[in-house]
mmCIF file of C-alpha atoms and ligand atoms in Angstrom:
data_model
loop_
_atom_site.group_PDB
_atom_site.id
_atom_site.type_symbol
_atom_site.label_atom_id
_atom_site.label_comp_id
_atom_site.label_asym_id
_atom_site.label_seq_id
_atom_site.Cartn_x
_atom_site.Cartn_y
_atom_site.Cartn_z
ATOM 1 C CA UNK Y 1 112.128 87.407 105.063
ATOM 2 C CA UNK Y 2 112.951 83.921 103.698
ATOM 3 C CA UNK Y 3 109.387 82.721 103.168
ATOM 4 C CA UNK Y 4 107.887 86.019 102.081
ATOM 5 C CA UNK Y 5 110.788 87.050 99.877
ATOM 6 C CA UNK Y 6 112.738 83.969 98.701
ATOM 7 C CA UNK Y 7 114.282 85.832 95.771
ATOM 8 C CA UNK Y 8 115.595 88.673 97.927
ATOM 9 C CA UNK Y 9 113.744 91.608 96.335
ATOM 10 C CA UNK Y 10 113.194 93.261 99.716
ATOM 11 C CA UNK Y 11 116.849 92.873 100.702
ATOM 12 C CA UNK Y 12 117.911 94.452 97.421
ATOM 13 C CA UNK Y 13 115.490 97.339 97.982
ATOM 14 C CA UNK Y 14 116.756 97.918 101.477
ATOM 15 C CA UNK Y 15 120.354 97.865 100.404
ATOM 16 C CA UNK Y 16 120.036 100.119 97.366
ATOM 17 C CA UNK Y 17 117.016 102.434 97.755
ATOM 18 C CA UNK Y 18 116.989 105.301 100.240
ATOM 19 C CA UNK Y 19 115.032 104.460 103.372
ATOM 20 C CA UNK Y 20 112.399 107.184 103.093
ATOM 21 C CA UNK Y 21 109.514 104.653 103.243
ATOM 22 C CA UNK Y 22 108.534 101.745 105.475
ATOM 23 C CA UNK Y 23 106.616 99.459 103.063
ATOM 24 C CA UNK Y 24 104.683 96.360 104.044
ATOM 25 C CA UNK Y 25 106.828 93.263 103.405
ATOM 26 C CA UNK Y 26 105.077 92.292 100.161
ATOM 27 C CA UNK Y 27 106.605 92.330 96.664
ATOM 28 C CA UNK Y 28 104.151 93.047 93.845
ATOM 29 C CA UNK Y 29 104.905 91.778 90.369
ATOM 30 C CA UNK Y 30 101.625 92.316 88.499
ATOM 31 C CA UNK Y 31 98.139 93.747 88.923
ATOM 32 C CA UNK Y 32 94.743 94.019 87.297
ATOM 33 C CA UNK Y 33 91.662 95.946 88.388
ATOM 34 C CA UNK Y 34 91.452 95.751 92.173
ATOM 35 C CA UNK Y 35 93.867 92.817 92.435
ATOM 36 C CA UNK Y 36 97.613 92.633 93.048
ATOM 37 C CA UNK Y 37 99.801 89.551 92.588
ATOM 38 C CA UNK Y 38 103.085 89.108 94.447
ATOM 39 C CA UNK Y 39 106.314 87.559 93.207
ATOM 40 C CA UNK Y 40 105.267 84.131 94.474
ATOM 41 C CA UNK Y 41 101.878 84.287 92.719
ATOM 42 C CA UNK Y 42 99.770 85.096 95.794
ATOM 43 C CA UNK Y 43 96.845 87.477 95.144
ATOM 44 C CA UNK Y 44 95.763 90.426 97.288
ATOM 45 C CA UNK Y 45 92.907 92.905 97.169
ATOM 46 C CA UNK Y 46 94.200 96.450 96.767
ATOM 47 C CA UNK Y 47 92.512 98.544 99.466
ATOM 48 C CA UNK Y 48 94.895 101.496 99.013
ATOM 49 C CA UNK Y 49 94.770 102.175 95.258
ATOM 50 C CA UNK Y 50 98.047 104.106 95.264
ATOM 51 C CA UNK Y 51 96.616 106.722 97.647
ATOM 52 C CA UNK Y 52 93.846 107.342 95.041
ATOM 53 C CA UNK Y 53 96.211 107.424 92.044
ATOM 54 C CA UNK Y 54 94.527 104.158 90.977
ATOM 55 C CA UNK Y 55 90.868 105.220 91.177
ATOM 56 C CA UNK Y 56 90.218 103.362 87.898
ATOM 57 C CA UNK Y 57 92.071 100.261 89.069
ATOM 58 C CA UNK Y 58 95.253 98.736 87.720
ATOM 59 C CA UNK Y 59 95.704 98.781 83.932
ATOM 60 C CA UNK Y 60 92.202 99.955 83.018
ATOM 61 C CA UNK Y 61 91.848 98.816 79.388
ATOM 62 C CA UNK Y 62 90.808 102.243 78.061
ATOM 63 C CA UNK Y 63 93.784 103.908 79.753
ATOM 64 C CA UNK Y 64 96.297 101.276 78.643
ATOM 65 C CA UNK Y 65 94.960 101.507 75.072
ATOM 66 C CA UNK Y 66 95.321 105.300 75.056
ATOM 67 C CA UNK Y 67 98.893 105.028 76.359
ATOM 68 C CA UNK Y 68 99.842 102.293 73.877
ATOM 69 C CA UNK Y 69 98.500 104.239 70.937
ATOM 70 C CA UNK Y 70 100.356 107.371 71.968
ATOM 71 C CA UNK Y 71 103.622 105.456 72.533
ATOM 72 C CA UNK Y 72 103.550 104.731 68.813
ATOM 73 C CA UNK Y 73 103.083 108.395 67.827
ATOM 74 C CA UNK Y 74 104.989 110.908 69.939
ATOM 75 C CA UNK Y 75 105.652 110.988 73.675
ATOM 76 C CA UNK Y 76 107.522 114.213 74.363
ATOM 77 C CA UNK Y 77 107.922 117.506 72.567
ATOM 78 C CA UNK Y 78 108.664 119.855 75.502
ATOM 79 C CA UNK Y 79 106.658 123.059 75.528
ATOM 80 C CA UNK Y 80 109.067 124.568 72.997
ATOM 81 C CA UNK Y 81 106.644 123.339 70.308
ATOM 82 C CA UNK Y 82 102.889 122.854 70.138
ATOM 83 C CA UNK Y 83 101.504 119.329 69.900
ATOM 84 C CA UNK Y 84 98.098 118.068 68.867
ATOM 85 C CA UNK Y 85 96.853 116.966 72.309
ATOM 86 C CA UNK Y 86 97.687 119.766 74.767
ATOM 87 C CA UNK Y 87 94.841 122.090 73.800
ATOM 88 C CA UNK Y 88 92.337 119.235 73.705
ATOM 89 C CA UNK Y 89 93.434 117.918 77.113
ATOM 90 C CA UNK Y 90 93.209 121.392 78.660
ATOM 91 C CA UNK Y 91 89.823 122.160 77.086
ATOM 92 C CA UNK Y 92 88.348 118.820 78.154
ATOM 93 C CA UNK Y 93 89.699 119.125 81.702
ATOM 94 C CA UNK Y 94 88.362 122.685 82.005
ATOM 95 C CA UNK Y 95 84.953 121.572 80.698
ATOM 96 C CA UNK Y 96 84.859 118.580 83.050
ATOM 97 C CA UNK Y 97 85.672 120.706 86.094
ATOM 98 C CA UNK Y 98 83.647 123.772 85.077
ATOM 99 C CA UNK Y 99 86.746 125.948 84.964
ATOM 100 C CA UNK Y 100 88.394 128.178 82.350
ATOM 101 C CA UNK Y 101 92.101 127.431 82.155
ATOM 102 C CA UNK Y 102 94.586 124.644 82.865
ATOM 103 C CA UNK Y 103 98.244 124.689 83.897
ATOM 104 C CA UNK Y 104 99.618 121.163 83.322
ATOM 105 C CA UNK Y 105 102.337 119.756 85.571
ATOM 106 C CA UNK Y 106 103.474 116.252 86.587
ATOM 107 C CA UNK Y 107 103.446 115.461 90.294
ATOM 108 C CA UNK Y 108 101.038 116.688 92.927
ATOM 109 C CA UNK Y 109 103.649 118.641 94.867
ATOM 110 C CA UNK Y 110 104.674 120.418 91.684
ATOM 111 C CA UNK Y 111 101.075 121.440 91.017
ATOM 112 C CA UNK Y 112 100.708 122.728 94.594
ATOM 113 C CA UNK Y 113 103.944 124.724 94.150
ATOM 114 C CA UNK Y 114 102.532 126.071 90.896
ATOM 115 C CA UNK Y 115 99.286 127.140 92.597
ATOM 116 C CA UNK Y 116 101.295 128.906 95.325
ATOM 117 C CA UNK Y 117 103.365 130.769 92.720
ATOM 118 C CA UNK Y 118 100.280 131.752 90.723
ATOM 119 C CA UNK Y 119 98.444 132.941 93.863
ATOM 120 C CA UNK Y 120 101.404 135.125 94.849
ATOM 121 C CA UNK Y 121 101.720 136.563 91.335
ATOM 122 C CA UNK Y 122 97.965 137.251 91.291
ATOM 123 C CA UNK Y 123 98.209 138.977 94.692
ATOM 124 C CA UNK Y 124 100.910 141.350 93.420
ATOM 125 C CA UNK Y 125 99.602 141.978 89.909
ATOM 126 C CA UNK Y 126 95.835 141.962 90.489
ATOM 127 C CA UNK Y 127 95.045 142.415 94.177
ATOM 128 C CA UNK Y 128 97.792 145.017 94.696
ATOM 129 C CA UNK Y 129 99.560 143.376 97.654
ATOM 130 C CA UNK Y 130 103.009 144.994 98.149
ATOM 131 C CA UNK Y 131 105.714 142.866 96.515
ATOM 132 C CA UNK Y 132 107.221 140.150 98.699
ATOM 133 C CA UNK Y 133 104.579 140.322 101.455
ATOM 134 C CA UNK Y 134 101.806 137.983 100.283
ATOM 135 C CA UNK Y 135 100.545 135.370 102.741
ATOM 136 C CA UNK Y 136 98.818 132.054 102.173
ATOM 137 C CA UNK Y 137 96.635 130.636 104.931
ATOM 138 C CA UNK Y 138 96.837 126.852 105.388
ATOM 139 C CA UNK Y 139 95.391 124.325 107.849
ATOM 140 C CA UNK Y 140 97.054 122.288 110.583
ATOM 141 C CA UNK Y 141 97.388 118.605 109.748
ATOM 142 C CA UNK Y 142 97.705 119.457 106.062
ATOM 143 C CA UNK Y 143 99.454 117.328 103.501
ATOM 144 C CA UNK Y 144 100.309 119.076 100.236
ATOM 145 C CA UNK Y 145 103.542 117.301 99.232
ATOM 146 C CA UNK Y 146 107.230 117.099 100.052
ATOM 147 C CA UNK Y 147 109.076 120.052 98.520
ATOM 148 C CA UNK Y 148 111.000 122.489 100.728
ATOM 149 C CA UNK Y 149 108.336 125.190 100.427
ATOM 150 C CA UNK Y 150 105.474 122.776 101.096
ATOM 151 C CA UNK Y 151 107.079 121.166 104.164
ATOM 152 C CA UNK Y 152 107.689 124.704 105.432
ATOM 153 C CA UNK Y 153 103.999 124.850 106.372
ATOM 154 C CA UNK Y 154 103.540 121.224 107.431
ATOM 155 C CA UNK Y 155 102.610 120.591 111.074
ATOM 156 C CA UNK Y 156 104.000 117.048 110.900
ATOM 157 C CA UNK Y 157 107.413 117.208 112.571
ATOM 158 C CA UNK Y 158 108.632 114.042 110.813
ATOM 159 C CA UNK Y 159 107.931 115.631 107.432
ATOM 160 C CA UNK Y 160 109.458 118.987 108.407
ATOM 161 C CA UNK Y 161 112.213 118.713 111.008
ATOM 162 C CA UNK Y 162 115.721 118.983 109.620
ATOM 163 C CA UNK Y 163 114.741 120.541 106.313
ATOM 164 C CA UNK Y 164 114.987 124.246 107.205
ATOM 165 C CA UNK Y 165 115.512 127.065 106.494
ATOM 166 C CA UNK Y 166 111.832 127.251 105.645
ATOM 167 C CA UNK Y 167 109.931 129.354 103.130
ATOM 168 C CA UNK Y 168 108.096 132.248 104.836
ATOM 169 C CA UNK Y 169 104.667 133.582 103.862
ATOM 170 C CA UNK Y 170 102.363 130.912 105.312
ATOM 171 C CA UNK Y 171 99.941 131.202 108.224
ATOM 172 C CA UNK Y 172 98.727 127.964 109.829
ATOM 173 C CA UNK Y 173 95.278 127.787 111.450
ATOM 174 C CA UNK Y 174 93.517 124.752 112.996
ATOM 175 C CA UNK Y 175 91.642 122.682 110.381
ATOM 176 C CA UNK Y 176 87.882 123.063 110.737
ATOM 177 C CA UNK Y 177 88.051 126.242 112.877
ATOM 178 C CA UNK Y 178 86.274 128.971 110.928
ATOM 179 C CA UNK Y 179 86.825 131.691 113.533
ATOM 180 C CA UNK Y 180 90.575 131.103 113.479
ATOM 181 C CA UNK Y 181 90.527 131.204 109.694
ATOM 182 C CA UNK Y 182 88.619 134.504 109.618
ATOM 183 C CA UNK Y 183 91.066 136.000 112.156
ATOM 184 C CA UNK Y 184 94.015 134.986 109.971
ATOM 185 C CA UNK Y 185 92.716 136.801 106.885
ATOM 186 C CA UNK Y 186 94.441 140.120 106.139
ATOM 187 C CA UNK Y 187 94.795 142.567 103.243
ATOM 188 C CA UNK Y 188 98.062 140.778 102.316
ATOM 189 C CA UNK Y 189 96.322 137.367 102.180
ATOM 190 C CA UNK Y 190 96.680 135.989 98.663
ATOM 191 C CA UNK Y 191 94.855 132.726 99.229
ATOM 192 C CA UNK Y 192 93.578 130.018 101.505
ATOM 193 C CA UNK Y 193 94.973 126.599 100.557
ATOM 194 C CA UNK Y 194 92.879 123.726 101.911
ATOM 195 C CA UNK Y 195 92.139 120.021 101.443
ATOM 196 C CA UNK Y 196 88.319 119.631 101.340
ATOM 197 C CA UNK Y 197 88.937 116.307 103.125
ATOM 198 C CA UNK Y 198 92.341 115.806 104.766
ATOM 199 C CA UNK Y 199 93.707 112.546 103.353
ATOM 200 C CA UNK Y 200 97.055 111.916 105.041
ATOM 201 C CA UNK Y 201 95.726 113.270 108.337
ATOM 202 C CA UNK Y 202 93.363 110.260 108.413
ATOM 203 C CA UNK Y 203 90.577 111.028 105.899
ATOM 204 C CA UNK Y 204 89.156 113.813 108.062
ATOM 205 C CA UNK Y 205 85.955 115.537 106.938
ATOM 206 C CA UNK Y 206 85.661 119.112 108.251
ATOM 207 C CA UNK Y 207 82.548 120.239 110.193
ATOM 208 C CA UNK Y 208 79.434 121.096 108.138
ATOM 209 C CA UNK Y 209 79.602 124.636 106.771
ATOM 210 C CA UNK Y 210 83.388 124.914 107.124
ATOM 211 C CA UNK Y 211 84.140 124.908 103.416
ATOM 212 C CA UNK Y 212 81.282 127.283 102.549
ATOM 213 C CA UNK Y 213 82.475 129.504 105.402
ATOM 214 C CA UNK Y 214 86.020 129.380 104.026
ATOM 215 C CA UNK Y 215 84.686 130.486 100.635
ATOM 216 C CA UNK Y 216 82.839 133.387 102.288
ATOM 217 C CA UNK Y 217 85.954 134.394 104.260
ATOM 218 C CA UNK Y 218 87.988 134.431 101.043
ATOM 219 C CA UNK Y 219 85.372 136.583 99.327
ATOM 220 C CA UNK Y 220 85.261 138.999 102.263
ATOM 221 C CA UNK Y 221 89.060 139.371 102.232
ATOM 222 C CA UNK Y 222 89.426 139.424 98.442
ATOM 223 C CA UNK Y 223 91.573 136.277 98.598
ATOM 224 C CA UNK Y 224 91.625 133.151 96.436
ATOM 225 C CA UNK Y 225 90.319 129.778 97.541
ATOM 226 C CA UNK Y 226 92.679 127.005 96.424
ATOM 227 C CA UNK Y 227 91.333 123.468 96.877
ATOM 228 C CA UNK Y 228 93.922 120.694 96.940
ATOM 229 C CA UNK Y 229 91.832 117.894 95.404
ATOM 230 C CA UNK Y 230 94.841 115.742 94.498
ATOM 231 C CA UNK Y 231 93.567 112.879 96.674
ATOM 232 C CA UNK Y 232 89.911 113.843 97.278
ATOM 233 C CA UNK Y 233 89.063 114.693 93.669
ATOM 234 C CA UNK Y 234 88.281 112.738 90.508
ATOM 235 C CA UNK Y 235 85.388 110.623 91.852
ATOM 236 C CA UNK Y 236 87.003 109.356 95.071
ATOM 237 C CA UNK Y 237 84.249 110.773 97.314
ATOM 238 C CA UNK Y 238 81.257 110.087 95.042
ATOM 239 C CA UNK Y 239 81.393 113.470 93.280
ATOM 240 C CA UNK Y 240 83.884 114.686 90.703
ATOM 241 C CA UNK Y 241 85.360 117.042 93.321
ATOM 242 C CA UNK Y 242 84.955 116.790 97.092
ATOM 243 C CA UNK Y 243 83.959 120.471 97.183
ATOM 244 C CA UNK Y 244 80.937 119.602 95.009
ATOM 245 C CA UNK Y 245 79.289 117.983 98.052
ATOM 246 C CA UNK Y 246 79.173 121.445 99.652
ATOM 247 C CA UNK Y 247 78.127 123.352 96.545
ATOM 248 C CA UNK Y 248 81.335 125.377 96.921
ATOM 249 C CA UNK Y 249 83.504 126.540 94.004
ATOM 250 C CA UNK Y 250 87.229 127.223 94.378
ATOM 251 C CA UNK Y 251 89.188 129.762 92.335
ATOM 252 C CA UNK Y 252 91.911 127.183 91.727
ATOM 253 C CA UNK Y 253 91.783 123.399 92.028
ATOM 254 C CA UNK Y 254 94.921 121.312 92.303
ATOM 255 C CA UNK Y 255 94.531 117.889 90.668
ATOM 256 C CA UNK Y 256 96.954 114.984 90.430
ATOM 257 C CA UNK Y 257 97.137 111.308 91.371
ATOM 258 C CA UNK Y 258 94.192 109.720 89.448
ATOM 259 C CA UNK Y 259 94.615 112.250 86.609
ATOM 260 C CA UNK Y 260 97.460 110.042 85.364
ATOM 261 C CA UNK Y 261 95.298 106.907 85.526
ATOM 262 C CA UNK Y 262 97.918 105.100 87.609
ATOM 263 C CA UNK Y 263 100.139 104.987 84.521
ATOM 264 C CA UNK Y 264 102.262 108.111 84.775
ATOM 265 C CA UNK Y 265 102.385 111.278 86.880
ATOM 266 C CA UNK Y 266 99.954 113.889 85.550
ATOM 267 C CA UNK Y 267 98.888 116.907 87.589
ATOM 268 C CA UNK Y 268 97.336 120.273 86.875
ATOM 269 C CA UNK Y 269 96.161 123.524 88.372
ATOM 270 C CA UNK Y 270 92.741 124.357 86.939
ATOM 271 C CA UNK Y 271 90.672 127.440 87.586
ATOM 272 C CA UNK Y 272 89.746 130.949 86.659
ATOM 273 C CA UNK Y 273 91.219 132.701 83.654
ATOM 274 C CA UNK Y 274 91.493 135.893 85.745
ATOM 275 C CA UNK Y 275 93.953 134.024 88.020
ATOM 276 C CA UNK Y 276 95.871 131.532 85.839
ATOM 277 C CA UNK Y 277 95.951 134.163 83.112
ATOM 278 C CA UNK Y 278 98.480 136.214 85.118
ATOM 279 C CA UNK Y 279 101.320 133.895 84.023
ATOM 280 C CA UNK Y 280 103.413 135.180 81.127
ATOM 281 C CA UNK Y 281 105.864 133.213 78.957
ATOM 282 C CA UNK Y 282 109.006 132.226 80.853
ATOM 283 C CA UNK Y 283 107.595 132.819 84.341
ATOM 284 C CA UNK Y 284 106.839 129.166 85.027
ATOM 285 C CA UNK Y 285 107.277 125.838 83.284
ATOM 286 C CA UNK Y 286 108.094 122.162 83.255
ATOM 287 C CA UNK Y 287 109.948 120.038 80.694
ATOM 288 C CA UNK Y 288 107.473 117.162 81.046
ATOM 289 C CA UNK Y 289 104.287 119.053 81.998
ATOM 290 C CA UNK Y 290 101.567 118.559 79.388
ATOM 291 C CA UNK Y 291 103.586 116.068 77.344
ATOM 292 C CA UNK Y 292 101.756 114.111 74.618
ATOM 293 C CA UNK Y 293 101.738 110.810 76.521
ATOM 294 C CA UNK Y 294 100.391 112.514 79.659
ATOM 295 C CA UNK Y 295 97.730 114.297 77.605
ATOM 296 C CA UNK Y 296 96.657 111.061 75.886
ATOM 297 C CA UNK Y 297 96.243 109.235 79.205
ATOM 298 C CA UNK Y 298 94.722 112.327 80.837
ATOM 299 C CA UNK Y 299 92.108 112.637 78.078
ATOM 300 C CA UNK Y 300 91.155 108.975 78.543
ATOM 301 C CA UNK Y 301 90.813 109.622 82.298
ATOM 302 C CA UNK Y 302 88.606 112.642 81.584
ATOM 303 C CA UNK Y 303 86.415 110.504 79.284
ATOM 304 C CA UNK Y 304 85.948 107.929 82.062
ATOM 305 C CA UNK Y 305 85.009 110.663 84.524
ATOM 306 C CA UNK Y 306 82.661 112.390 82.074
ATOM 307 C CA UNK Y 307 80.448 109.287 82.037
ATOM 308 C CA UNK Y 308 79.734 109.756 85.764
ATOM 309 C CA UNK Y 309 80.020 105.984 86.233
ATOM 310 C CA UNK Y 310 82.891 106.171 88.720
ATOM 311 C CA UNK Y 311 81.236 108.916 90.777
ATOM 312 C CA UNK Y 312 78.121 106.678 91.063
ATOM 313 C CA UNK Y 313 80.176 103.600 91.942
ATOM 314 C CA UNK Y 314 82.009 105.515 94.652
ATOM 315 C CA UNK Y 315 78.719 106.867 95.973
ATOM 316 C CA UNK Y 316 76.976 103.469 96.085
ATOM 317 C CA UNK Y 317 79.896 101.259 97.146
ATOM 318 C CA UNK Y 318 80.934 104.001 99.587
ATOM 319 C CA UNK Y 319 77.526 103.973 101.293
ATOM 320 C CA UNK Y 320 77.913 100.219 101.727
ATOM 321 C CA UNK Y 321 81.506 100.560 102.999
ATOM 322 C CA UNK Y 322 80.538 103.177 105.581
ATOM 323 C CA UNK Y 323 77.472 101.222 106.672
ATOM 324 C CA UNK Y 324 79.550 98.088 107.291
ATOM 325 C CA UNK Y 325 82.460 99.904 108.957
ATOM 326 C CA UNK Y 326 79.950 101.627 111.197
ATOM 327 C CA UNK Y 327 79.489 98.303 113.013
ATOM 328 C CA UNK Y 328 83.044 98.871 114.331
ATOM 329 C CA UNK Y 329 82.007 102.282 115.650
ATOM 330 C CA UNK Y 330 78.896 100.808 117.275
ATOM 331 C CA UNK Y 331 81.057 98.381 119.235
ATOM 332 C CA UNK Y 332 83.508 101.087 120.260
ATOM 333 C CA UNK Y 333 86.315 99.427 118.294
ATOM 334 C CA UNK Y 334 86.979 102.365 115.983
ATOM 335 C CA UNK Y 335 85.683 105.740 114.823
ATOM 336 C CA UNK Y 336 85.026 105.983 111.101
ATOM 337 C CA UNK Y 337 85.549 109.099 108.993
ATOM 338 C CA UNK Y 338 85.512 109.817 105.274
ATOM 339 C CA UNK Y 339 83.163 110.012 102.348
ATOM 340 C CA UNK Y 340 82.388 107.820 99.336
ATOM 341 C CA UNK Y 341 84.709 104.859 98.822
ATOM 342 C CA UNK Y 342 87.234 106.414 101.207
ATOM 343 C CA UNK Y 343 87.474 105.913 104.953
ATOM 344 C CA UNK Y 344 89.699 106.504 107.933
ATOM 345 C CA UNK Y 345 89.346 103.766 110.545
ATOM 346 C CA UNK Y 346 90.520 105.329 113.809
ATOM 347 C CA UNK Y 347 91.244 102.374 116.079
ATOM 348 C CA UNK Y 348 90.316 102.781 119.750
ATOM 349 C CA UNK Y 349 93.092 102.695 122.401
ATOM 350 C CA UNK Y 350 94.023 99.142 123.334
ATOM 351 C CA UNK Y 351 93.475 97.905 119.781
ATOM 352 C CA UNK Y 352 96.224 97.217 117.241
ATOM 353 C CA UNK Y 353 98.161 100.135 115.748
ATOM 354 C CA UNK Y 354 97.393 101.030 112.141
ATOM 355 C CA UNK Y 355 100.609 99.317 111.111
ATOM 356 C CA UNK Y 356 99.788 96.129 113.049
ATOM 357 C CA UNK Y 357 96.293 96.067 111.518
ATOM 358 C CA UNK Y 358 97.741 96.539 108.018
ATOM 359 C CA UNK Y 359 100.191 93.668 108.620
ATOM 360 C CA UNK Y 360 97.410 91.399 109.872
ATOM 361 C CA UNK Y 361 95.314 92.310 106.819
ATOM 362 C CA UNK Y 362 98.235 91.503 104.545
ATOM 363 C CA UNK Y 363 98.148 87.986 106.004
ATOM 364 C CA UNK Y 364 94.460 87.893 105.064
ATOM 365 C CA UNK Y 365 95.118 88.970 101.476
ATOM 366 C CA UNK Y 366 94.074 92.623 101.811
ATOM 367 C CA UNK Y 367 96.613 95.415 101.315
ATOM 368 C CA UNK Y 368 96.089 98.809 102.889
ATOM 369 C CA UNK Y 369 98.183 101.287 104.858
ATOM 370 C CA UNK Y 370 98.088 103.127 108.143
ATOM 371 C CA UNK Y 371 97.624 106.895 108.051
ATOM 372 C CA UNK Y 372 98.603 107.985 111.525
ATOM 373 C CA UNK Y 373 99.627 105.776 114.432
ATOM 374 C CA UNK Y 374 96.154 104.349 115.194
ATOM 375 C CA UNK Y 375 94.447 104.964 111.845
ATOM 376 C CA UNK Y 376 93.914 102.667 108.899
ATOM 377 C CA UNK Y 377 93.205 104.276 105.541
ATOM 378 C CA UNK Y 378 90.756 102.499 103.223
ATOM 379 C CA UNK Y 379 90.520 103.548 99.572
ATOM 380 C CA UNK Y 380 89.915 100.643 97.166
ATOM 381 C CA UNK Y 381 89.924 101.265 93.414
ATOM 382 C CA UNK Y 382 86.487 102.465 92.264
ATOM 383 C CA UNK Y 383 86.290 99.490 89.864
ATOM 384 C CA UNK Y 384 86.174 96.998 92.750
ATOM 385 C CA UNK Y 385 83.193 94.617 92.641
ATOM 386 C CA UNK Y 386 80.636 94.579 95.411
ATOM 387 C CA UNK Y 387 81.651 91.062 96.458
ATOM 388 C CA UNK Y 388 85.405 91.823 96.481
ATOM 389 C CA UNK Y 389 84.650 94.890 98.592
ATOM 390 C CA UNK Y 390 82.684 92.726 101.009
ATOM 391 C CA UNK Y 391 85.499 90.168 101.215
ATOM 392 C CA UNK Y 392 87.967 92.917 102.126
ATOM 393 C CA UNK Y 393 85.566 94.420 104.652
ATOM 394 C CA UNK Y 394 85.018 91.011 106.257
ATOM 395 C CA UNK Y 395 88.769 90.763 106.781
ATOM 396 C CA UNK Y 396 89.001 94.299 108.228
ATOM 397 C CA UNK Y 397 86.095 93.790 110.605
ATOM 398 C CA UNK Y 398 87.472 90.407 111.625
ATOM 399 C CA UNK Y 399 90.998 91.715 112.295
ATOM 400 C CA UNK Y 400 89.693 94.598 114.396
ATOM 401 C CA UNK Y 401 87.171 92.604 116.430
ATOM 402 C CA UNK Y 402 89.240 89.490 117.244
HETATM 403 C C1 LIG R 501 99.563 112.989 97.389
HETATM 404 C C2 LIG R 501 99.174 114.389 97.685
HETATM 405 C C3 LIG R 501 99.995 115.469 97.293
HETATM 406 C C4 LIG R 501 101.361 115.276 96.673
HETATM 407 O O1 LIG R 501 101.316 114.590 95.462
HETATM 408 P P1 LIG R 501 102.677 113.924 94.878
HETATM 409 O O2 LIG R 501 102.273 113.459 93.512
HETATM 410 O O3 LIG R 501 103.045 112.805 95.800
HETATM 411 O O4 LIG R 501 103.699 114.995 94.855
HETATM 412 C C5 LIG R 501 99.521 116.742 97.541
HETATM 413 N N1 LIG R 501 98.345 116.955 98.126
HETATM 414 C C6 LIG R 501 97.539 115.947 98.521
HETATM 415 C C7 LIG R 501 96.225 116.255 99.152
HETATM 416 C C8 LIG R 501 97.930 114.634 98.331
HETATM 417 O O5 LIG R 501 97.164 113.635 98.753
#
């Protein structure tokens, strides 16, 4: 590590932080827009964007200004008292997403947990499912977070093994298989929980008609459709929500990552009043959820999204990204999946692993991360310039073809 890490930051990390990650051997000390700078002053293009938490790039001036201003007013009240920004944040987020009510949380996993709790409560209080028997249908290959309940229905053994006993009440069906989904629906089904595009699984887009068919299956069974748009939402795919590409509406959307502008964790469940309205005081909560600082940054994020600029950038830069990556597919080097400024590069057998490709790209000044063994995940900040995007793509194409 001597050359890469002369000051020993990596050694300190490895000695003192739990080993639940395997980071690339690079130590970031500052960042702006689509660029990262390491402790020795070397610059890198960010082709990961914090797994889409940094859709607006590092330290977007409007987001930093909103945070700074709020730091000088009030940052935390808890929900024991009202504050001036919660109602405005919730109204603006509901208006942006075309929904009716907002349940603010902090992390993505917490918002998914909240959606699960709300769906169960709705099943018992509204649908009339006998208490304690509600089921939620989920897809294989899913990633919804790391809590004990959420890993209970993961199909990734690394994420799940050793963490039992598991929470019951989930039915897993193959992602993209509409017949299997229809067969899994029952009178006790509270909801289907699905990623419109599976991020961690390798940026996998389901077959055409799958999401509309899932909506129809939910309607037929009187169940809720919950879309986990934590990674796919908020302009990443070229639309506000990935479901918008299909003209499909969910009953609940789970948002996170970019909602906090890369500054702090902000998540939310947004959706129908007839569903979120089942919660009564004391039944659910969070000390930090909906805090004034989160609302100030969240409102600035909503204002950026309301302009439509980032959706257009993702759409246009994404078309270019997919067109250029397609040359890899044409030469049999890799299969490309994804939508907008978001791609999975599935490297053909015999090529480098995702990890090896990411390490080679690090040497070329481009930082990204593998998804699965042979998959590279590409998700630059939506503020990236056309020429920076091309520079990064040149490096990727070069590393995979030489
Ligand atoms: C990242 C992610 C989560 C979990 O979010 P955290 O903030 O890490 O808890 C849940 N669902 C999806 C689709 C994600 O990409």
